[in-house]
CSV table of C-alpha atoms in Angstrom, one decimal:
chain,number,residue,atom,x,y,z
A,747,MET,CA,-208.9,13.4,60.6
A,748,ALA,CA,-208.8,13.4,64.5
A,749,LYS,CA,-210.5,16.4,66.6
A,750,GLU,CA,-207.7,19.0,67.4
A,751,PHE,CA,-208.3,21.4,70.3
A,752,ASN,CA,-207.5,24.5,71.4
A,753,VAL,CA,-205.4,24.8,75.0
A,754,ALA,CA,-204.3,27.6,77.3
A,755,ILE,CA,-202.5,26.4,80.1
A,756,ALA,CA,-203.0,29.2,83.3
A,757,GLY,CA,-199.9,29.4,85.3
A,758,ALA,CA,-197.9,28.0,82.5
A,759,THR,CA,-194.4,29.0,84.3
A,760,GLY,CA,-195.2,27.5,87.5
A,761,ALA,CA,-193.9,24.2,88.4
A,762,VAL,CA,-197.0,22.5,87.8
A,763,GLY,CA,-197.7,24.7,84.4
A,764,VAL,CA,-193.8,23.7,82.6
A,765,GLU,CA,-195.0,20.3,83.9
A,766,MET,CA,-198.6,20.1,82.1
A,767,LEU,CA,-196.9,21.4,79.0
A,768,LYS,CA,-194.2,18.2,79.1
A,769,THR,CA,-197.1,16.3,79.3
A,770,LEU,CA,-199.2,17.3,76.8
A,771,GLU,CA,-196.0,16.6,74.5
A,772,LYS,CA,-195.2,13.5,75.6
A,773,ARG,CA,-198.6,12.4,75.3
A,774,ASN,CA,-199.3,13.7,72.2
A,775,PHE,CA,-202.3,15.2,73.4
A,776,PRO,CA,-204.1,16.7,70.0
A,777,VAL,CA,-203.2,20.3,70.4
A,778,LYS,CA,-204.3,22.6,67.9
A,779,ASN,CA,-203.1,25.8,69.1
A,780,LEU,CA,-201.5,26.1,73.0
A,781,LYS,CA,-201.4,29.0,74.7
A,782,LEU,CA,-199.2,30.0,77.5
A,783,LEU,CA,-200.7,32.3,80.1
A,784,ALA,CA,-199.2,33.8,83.2
A,785,SER,CA,-199.2,36.7,85.3
A,786,ALA,CA,-197.6,40.3,83.4
A,787,ARG,CA,-194.3,39.8,84.8
A,788,SER,CA,-193.7,36.4,82.5
A,789,ALA,CA,-195.2,38.1,79.8
A,790,GLY,CA,-192.8,38.2,76.7
A,791,LYS,CA,-190.2,35.3,78.2
A,792,THR,CA,-190.7,32.0,75.9
A,793,MET,CA,-191.1,28.5,76.3
A,794,GLN,CA,-190.6,25.4,74.0
A,795,PHE,CA,-193.5,22.8,72.4
A,796,LYS,CA,-192.8,20.2,70.0
A,797,GLY,CA,-189.4,22.4,68.8
A,798,GLU,CA,-191.9,25.3,68.7
A,799,THR,CA,-190.8,28.5,70.4
A,800,LEU,CA,-194.1,30.3,72.3
A,801,VAL,CA,-194.9,33.6,73.9
A,802,ILE,CA,-196.1,34.0,77.1
A,803,GLU,CA,-198.8,35.3,77.1
A,804,GLU,CA,-200.2,37.9,80.2
A,805,MET,CA,-203.8,36.3,81.1
A,806,THR,CA,-206.8,38.6,80.3
A,807,PRO,CA,-210.4,37.9,80.2
A,808,ALA,CA,-209.7,38.0,76.6
A,809,SER,CA,-207.4,35.1,76.8
A,810,PHE,CA,-210.0,32.5,76.5
A,811,LYS,CA,-211.5,33.6,73.5
A,812,GLY,CA,-212.0,30.4,70.8
A,813,ILE,CA,-210.0,28.1,73.8
A,814,ASP,CA,-211.5,24.2,74.6
A,815,ILE,CA,-209.6,23.1,77.4
A,816,ALA,CA,-207.8,25.6,80.0
A,817,LEU,CA,-205.0,24.0,82.0
A,818,PHE,CA,-205.3,26.2,85.1
A,819,SER,CA,-202.7,25.9,87.9
A,820,ALA,CA,-202.5,29.5,89.0
A,821,GLY,CA,-203.7,29.6,92.7
A,822,SER,CA,-207.4,29.1,93.5
A,823,GLY,CA,-207.4,32.9,94.0
A,824,ILE,CA,-207.1,33.6,90.1
A,825,SER,CA,-209.2,30.1,89.5
A,826,LYS,CA,-212.2,31.7,91.4
A,827,GLU,CA,-211.7,35.0,89.4
A,828,TYR,CA,-211.5,33.7,86.1
A,829,ARG,CA,-214.2,30.6,86.5
A,830,GLN,CA,-216.8,31.7,84.4
A,831,ILE,CA,-215.0,34.4,82.2
A,832,VAL,CA,-213.5,30.5,81.2
A,833,VAL,CA,-217.0,29.0,80.5
A,834,ASP,CA,-218.6,31.6,78.9
A,835,ALA,CA,-216.3,31.6,76.2
A,836,GLY,CA,-217.2,27.9,75.6
A,837,ALA,CA,-214.3,26.2,77.4
A,838,VAL,CA,-213.7,23.4,79.9
A,839,MET,CA,-211.6,24.7,83.2
A,840,VAL,CA,-210.0,21.6,84.8
A,841,ASP,CA,-208.4,23.0,87.7
A,842,ASN,CA,-205.5,21.9,90.0
A,843,SER,CA,-206.4,24.5,93.0
A,844,SER,CA,-208.7,23.5,95.9
A,845,ALA,CA,-211.1,26.3,94.6
A,846,PHE,CA,-213.9,24.2,93.6
A,847,ARG,CA,-213.6,20.9,94.7
A,848,MET,CA,-216.1,19.8,96.9
A,849,GLU,CA,-218.5,21.8,95.5
A,850,ASP,CA,-221.4,19.2,94.1
A,851,ASP,CA,-221.8,20.4,90.6
A,852,VAL,CA,-217.9,19.8,90.3
A,853,PRO,CA,-216.7,16.7,89.2
A,854,LEU,CA,-213.8,15.6,91.6
A,855,ILE,CA,-211.5,13.7,89.1
A,856,VAL,CA,-208.9,10.7,88.9
A,857,PRO,CA,-209.3,9.2,85.9
A,858,GLU,CA,-208.0,5.6,86.8
A,859,VAL,CA,-210.8,5.9,90.0
A,860,ASN,CA,-213.8,7.8,88.7
A,861,ALA,CA,-213.6,8.8,85.5
A,862,ALA,CA,-217.6,8.2,84.4
A,863,ASP,CA,-217.8,11.5,86.6
A,864,VAL,CA,-216.5,13.9,84.4
A,865,LYS,CA,-219.6,13.7,82.2
A,866,ASN,CA,-221.8,15.8,85.1
A,867,HIS,CA,-219.4,19.0,84.1
A,868,HIS,CA,-221.3,22.2,84.0
A,869,GLY,CA,-217.8,23.7,82.3
A,870,VAL,CA,-215.3,23.1,85.3
A,871,ILE,CA,-213.8,20.1,86.4
A,872,ALA,CA,-211.3,19.8,89.1
A,873,ASN,CA,-208.5,18.2,90.0
A,874,PRO,CA,-208.0,16.7,93.6
A,875,ASN,CA,-205.3,17.5,96.2
A,876,CYS,CA,-201.9,15.4,95.1
A,877,THR,CA,-201.9,13.3,98.1
A,878,THR,CA,-205.6,12.4,97.4
A,879,ALA,CA,-204.8,11.4,94.1
A,880,ILE,CA,-201.3,9.5,94.2
A,881,MET,CA,-203.6,7.4,97.5
A,882,LEU,CA,-206.5,6.7,95.7
A,883,VAL,CA,-204.9,5.1,92.7
A,884,ALA,CA,-203.9,2.7,95.0
A,885,VAL,CA,-206.2,2.1,96.9
A,886,ALA,CA,-210.0,2.9,94.5
A,887,PRO,CA,-208.9,-0.7,93.2
A,888,LEU,CA,-208.9,-2.6,96.8
A,889,HIS,CA,-212.4,-0.5,97.2
A,890,ARG,CA,-213.8,-1.8,94.2
A,891,ALA,CA,-212.8,-5.5,95.3
A,892,LYS,CA,-213.1,-5.7,98.5
A,893,LYS,CA,-215.1,-2.3,100.1
A,894,LEU,CA,-213.3,-0.5,101.9
A,895,ARG,CA,-214.3,0.3,105.6
A,896,ARG,CA,-211.6,2.1,107.6
A,897,LEU,CA,-208.4,4.1,106.3
A,898,VAL,CA,-205.5,6.0,108.3
A,899,ALA,CA,-202.9,7.5,105.9
A,900,SER,CA,-199.7,9.1,107.1
A,901,THR,CA,-198.0,11.3,104.4
A,902,TYR,CA,-194.5,12.3,103.7
A,903,GLN,CA,-194.4,15.0,101.5
A,904,ALA,CA,-191.8,16.5,99.5
A,905,ALA,CA,-191.2,20.2,98.9
A,906,SER,CA,-192.4,20.7,95.0
A,907,GLY,CA,-195.5,20.4,97.6
A,908,ALA,CA,-195.1,23.6,97.8
A,909,GLY,CA,-193.8,24.5,94.3
A,910,ALA,CA,-190.6,26.0,92.6
A,911,LYS,CA,-190.0,27.9,96.2
A,912,GLY,CA,-190.5,24.8,98.0
A,913,MET,CA,-187.8,23.2,96.0
A,914,ALA,CA,-185.6,25.6,95.6
A,915,GLU,CA,-185.3,26.7,99.8
A,916,LEU,CA,-184.5,22.9,100.7
A,917,ILE,CA,-182.0,23.2,98.2
A,918,GLU,CA,-180.6,26.3,99.7
A,919,GLN,CA,-181.4,25.3,103.0
A,920,THR,CA,-178.8,22.2,102.7
A,921,ARG,CA,-176.0,24.1,101.1
A,922,GLN,CA,-176.3,26.6,103.6
A,923,ILE,CA,-176.2,24.0,107.0
A,924,LEU,CA,-173.5,22.3,105.2
A,925,ASN,CA,-171.5,25.5,104.8
A,926,GLY,CA,-172.8,26.2,108.1
A,927,GLU,CA,-174.6,29.4,107.2
A,928,ALA,CA,-177.5,30.9,109.0
A,929,ILE,CA,-181.0,30.6,107.6
A,930,GLU,CA,-184.0,31.7,107.1
A,931,PRO,CA,-187.0,29.8,106.9
A,932,LYS,CA,-189.8,31.4,103.8
A,933,ALA,CA,-191.5,28.5,102.0
A,934,PHE,CA,-192.1,27.2,105.1
A,935,ALA,CA,-193.3,27.3,108.8
A,936,HIS,CA,-189.9,25.7,110.0
A,937,ARG,CA,-186.6,25.1,108.8
A,938,ILE,CA,-187.2,22.0,106.0
A,939,ALA,CA,-183.0,21.0,105.1
A,940,PHE,CA,-182.6,17.5,107.4
A,941,ASN,CA,-185.8,17.9,109.0
A,942,LEU,CA,-189.5,17.2,109.6
A,943,ILE,CA,-192.4,19.5,109.5
A,944,PRO,CA,-196.0,17.8,110.8
A,945,HIS,CA,-197.5,21.1,109.4
A,946,ILE,CA,-198.9,21.4,105.7
A,947,ASP,CA,-201.4,24.3,105.2
A,948,SER,CA,-203.8,25.7,108.0
A,949,PHE,CA,-204.8,24.4,111.3
A,950,ALA,CA,-208.7,24.0,111.5
A,951,ASP,CA,-210.9,24.0,114.8
A,952,ASN,CA,-210.4,20.3,115.2
A,953,GLY,CA,-206.6,20.0,115.3
A,954,TYR,CA,-206.4,18.8,112.2
A,955,THR,CA,-204.8,20.8,109.0
A,956,LYS,CA,-206.2,21.6,106.2
A,957,GLU,CA,-204.1,19.4,104.2
A,958,GLU,CA,-205.1,16.5,106.1
A,959,LEU,CA,-209.0,17.3,105.9
A,960,LYS,CA,-208.6,17.5,102.4
A,961,MET,CA,-207.5,14.0,102.2
A,962,VAL,CA,-210.5,12.9,103.9
A,963,TYR,CA,-213.5,14.8,102.1
A,964,GLU,CA,-211.7,14.6,98.5
A,965,SER,CA,-211.4,10.5,98.9
A,966,ARG,CA,-215.3,10.2,100.2
A,967,LYS,CA,-216.5,12.0,96.7
A,968,MET,CA,-214.6,10.5,94.4
A,969,LEU,CA,-215.0,6.8,96.5
A,970,HIS,CA,-219.4,8.1,96.7
A,971,CYS,CA,-218.4,6.9,100.1
A,972,ALA,CA,-219.8,10.0,102.3
A,973,ASP,CA,-219.2,8.4,105.3
A,974,LEU,CA,-216.4,6.3,104.9
A,975,PRO,CA,-214.1,7.0,108.2
A,976,ILE,CA,-211.0,8.2,107.2
A,977,SER,CA,-208.0,10.4,109.5
A,978,CYS,CA,-205.0,11.7,108.2
A,979,THR,CA,-201.4,13.1,109.5
A,980,SER,CA,-199.3,15.1,106.7
A,981,VAL,CA,-195.8,15.6,107.3
A,982,ARG,CA,-193.5,17.3,105.1
A,983,ILE,CA,-190.0,16.3,104.6
A,984,PRO,CA,-186.4,17.2,103.2
A,985,ALA,CA,-187.3,15.2,99.6
A,986,LEU,CA,-187.3,17.6,96.4
A,987,ARG,CA,-189.8,15.6,94.5
A,988,ALA,CA,-192.7,13.0,94.9
A,989,HIS,CA,-194.8,12.2,98.0
A,990,SER,CA,-194.7,8.5,100.2
A,991,GLU,CA,-197.7,7.7,102.1
A,992,SER,CA,-198.2,5.0,104.7
A,993,LEU,CA,-201.6,3.4,104.5
A,994,ASN,CA,-203.7,1.6,107.0
A,995,LEU,CA,-206.8,-0.1,105.1
A,996,GLU,CA,-209.8,-2.2,106.5
A,997,PHE,CA,-212.0,-3.7,104.7
A,998,GLU,CA,-215.6,-5.6,104.6
A,999,GLU,CA,-214.0,-8.4,103.2
A,1000,GLU,CA,-210.7,-10.8,103.6
A,1001,ILE,CA,-208.1,-9.7,101.7
A,1002,THR,CA,-204.6,-11.3,101.5
A,1003,PRO,CA,-201.2,-9.9,100.7
A,1004,ALA,CA,-200.5,-12.0,97.8
A,1005,GLU,CA,-204.7,-11.1,96.5
A,1006,ALA,CA,-203.9,-7.0,97.0
A,1007,ARG,CA,-200.7,-7.5,94.8
A,1008,ALA,CA,-202.5,-9.3,92.0
A,1009,ILE,CA,-205.4,-6.7,92.4
A,1010,LEU,CA,-202.8,-3.9,91.9
A,1011,ALA,CA,-201.0,-5.5,89.2
A,1012,ALA,CA,-203.5,-5.5,87.3
A,1013,ALA,CA,-204.9,-2.0,87.7
A,1014,PRO,CA,-204.4,0.9,85.6
A,1015,GLY,CA,-201.4,3.5,86.8
A,1016,VAL,CA,-199.9,1.3,89.6
A,1017,THR,CA,-196.9,-0.3,89.7
A,1018,VAL,CA,-196.3,-2.9,92.7
A,1019,VAL,CA,-192.7,-2.7,93.8
A,1020,ASP,CA,-192.9,-5.0,97.1
A,1021,ASP,CA,-189.9,-7.4,97.3
A,1022,PRO,CA,-188.2,-6.7,100.3
A,1023,GLU,CA,-185.8,-9.8,100.1
A,1024,ALA,CA,-184.5,-7.9,97.2
A,1025,LYS,CA,-185.2,-4.1,99.3
A,1026,LEU,CA,-187.5,-3.1,96.7
A,1027,TYR,CA,-190.6,-0.7,97.7
A,1028,PRO,CA,-191.5,2.5,96.9
A,1029,MET,CA,-189.4,5.5,97.2
A,1030,PRO,CA,-189.9,9.2,96.6
A,1031,VAL,CA,-186.5,9.0,94.3
A,1032,ASP,CA,-187.8,6.0,92.0
A,1033,ALA,CA,-191.2,7.7,92.0
A,1034,THR,CA,-189.5,11.0,90.6
A,1035,GLU,CA,-191.1,11.9,87.2
A,1036,LYS,CA,-192.8,8.4,87.0
A,1037,TYR,CA,-196.5,8.2,85.4
A,1038,ASP,CA,-197.1,5.6,87.6
A,1039,VAL,CA,-198.1,5.1,91.4
A,1040,LEU,CA,-195.6,3.1,93.2
A,1041,ALA,CA,-197.2,0.6,95.2
A,1042,GLY,CA,-195.4,-2.0,98.1
A,1043,ARG,CA,-194.8,-3.0,101.8
A,1044,ILE,CA,-197.7,-4.9,101.3
A,1045,ARG,CA,-198.2,-7.0,104.8
A,1046,GLN,CA,-201.7,-8.2,107.0
A,1047,ASP,CA,-202.2,-5.7,109.7
A,1048,ILE,CA,-201.0,-8.1,112.7
A,1049,SER,CA,-202.9,-5.6,115.0
A,1050,ARG,CA,-206.3,-7.3,113.7
A,1051,SER,CA,-207.5,-11.0,114.6
A,1052,ASP,CA,-209.0,-11.4,111.2
A,1053,LYS,CA,-207.8,-10.9,107.5
A,1054,ARG,CA,-209.2,-7.8,106.8
A,1055,GLY,CA,-206.6,-5.5,107.1
A,1056,LEU,CA,-203.9,-4.4,105.4
A,1057,GLU,CA,-200.6,-2.1,105.6
A,1058,MET,CA,-199.1,-0.2,101.9
A,1059,PHE,CA,-196.5,2.3,101.2
A,1060,VAL,CA,-197.4,4.2,98.2
A,1061,SER,CA,-194.7,6.7,96.3
A,1062,GLY,CA,-195.9,9.5,93.6
A,1063,ASP,CA,-194.9,12.0,91.9
A,1064,GLN,CA,-197.0,14.9,93.2
A,1065,LEU,CA,-196.1,17.4,90.0
A,1066,LEU,CA,-197.1,14.5,87.6
A,1067,LYS,CA,-200.2,12.1,88.9
A,1068,GLY,CA,-200.5,14.8,92.1
A,1069,ALA,CA,-201.3,17.4,89.1
A,1070,ALA,CA,-199.8,18.4,85.8
A,1071,LEU,CA,-200.4,13.8,84.4
A,1072,ASN,CA,-203.7,13.9,86.1
A,1073,ALA,CA,-205.3,17.2,84.4
A,1074,VAL,CA,-204.0,16.2,81.3
A,1075,GLN,CA,-205.5,12.6,81.5
A,1076,ILE,CA,-208.6,14.8,82.6
A,1077,ALA,CA,-208.3,16.3,79.3
A,1078,GLU,CA,-207.9,13.5,77.5
A,1079,LEU,CA,-211.5,12.0,79.1
A,1080,LEU,CA,-212.8,15.5,77.7
């Protein structure tokens, strides 16, 4: 009989926690017992799993007794507070926050990119930033084939990146603007409806945002390329769900668009959508609720005199591959 695991979801009522629950069910993860944990205000509410009604419990230090795998999506502060409690209980924490990603003894994992690193864990495994995960699913196969030398990314990130409150604000502001009502931004620094905001997370001294720097440092860690030159601009857009990215890639070896398409077509977790004549290319509306990252608009970089540069556009579901699905895939590796 296949082994079954006692699983806990910390932050079960949030946008990512809800998707973790759905993903465990859809992928038929071998769950023996499932514990749904949240704050005191959500305790007593119920959620469905495989036809059963589960009651949400308030998360306390005693919650992790007997748990094998704890999927965390409750924010960095909570993850830091509970790290040692979870490890001492004998569970493995798969953490969706930014709390531990750059710690040397914490593997940062996208299974399609660096699954072997999972064996180096000491009770904690980190999920990368959503845009990093979506990007590397498509970039890593090309890097393995032709060795990446430089990467420039521009991201177009959906309201879902700010959680359920971000999506609700986009819907509400759209209604308010169409009805001529006044708006008051709360989840974002500015109005998000019918607008773009080139600002995600706080600004660092060098003018980049933390979101942009996560792309740099996390990509280097997962690709095992400590000095890889990477630059990023992150933009919030008025799409509900699924992030997109425009990527400029420079390789050590020459690579043609046809070669890139063939490499990506054979890569796990990628669907090539690249037929401009038929108006087929990655879009967030098509990536929504899909497990795969969509890759397309693959073309030679015409600013170069050689064939070592490519342009590519990708879209991926921020709540799935960027968060919940990736966490469950890590649990599957375990």
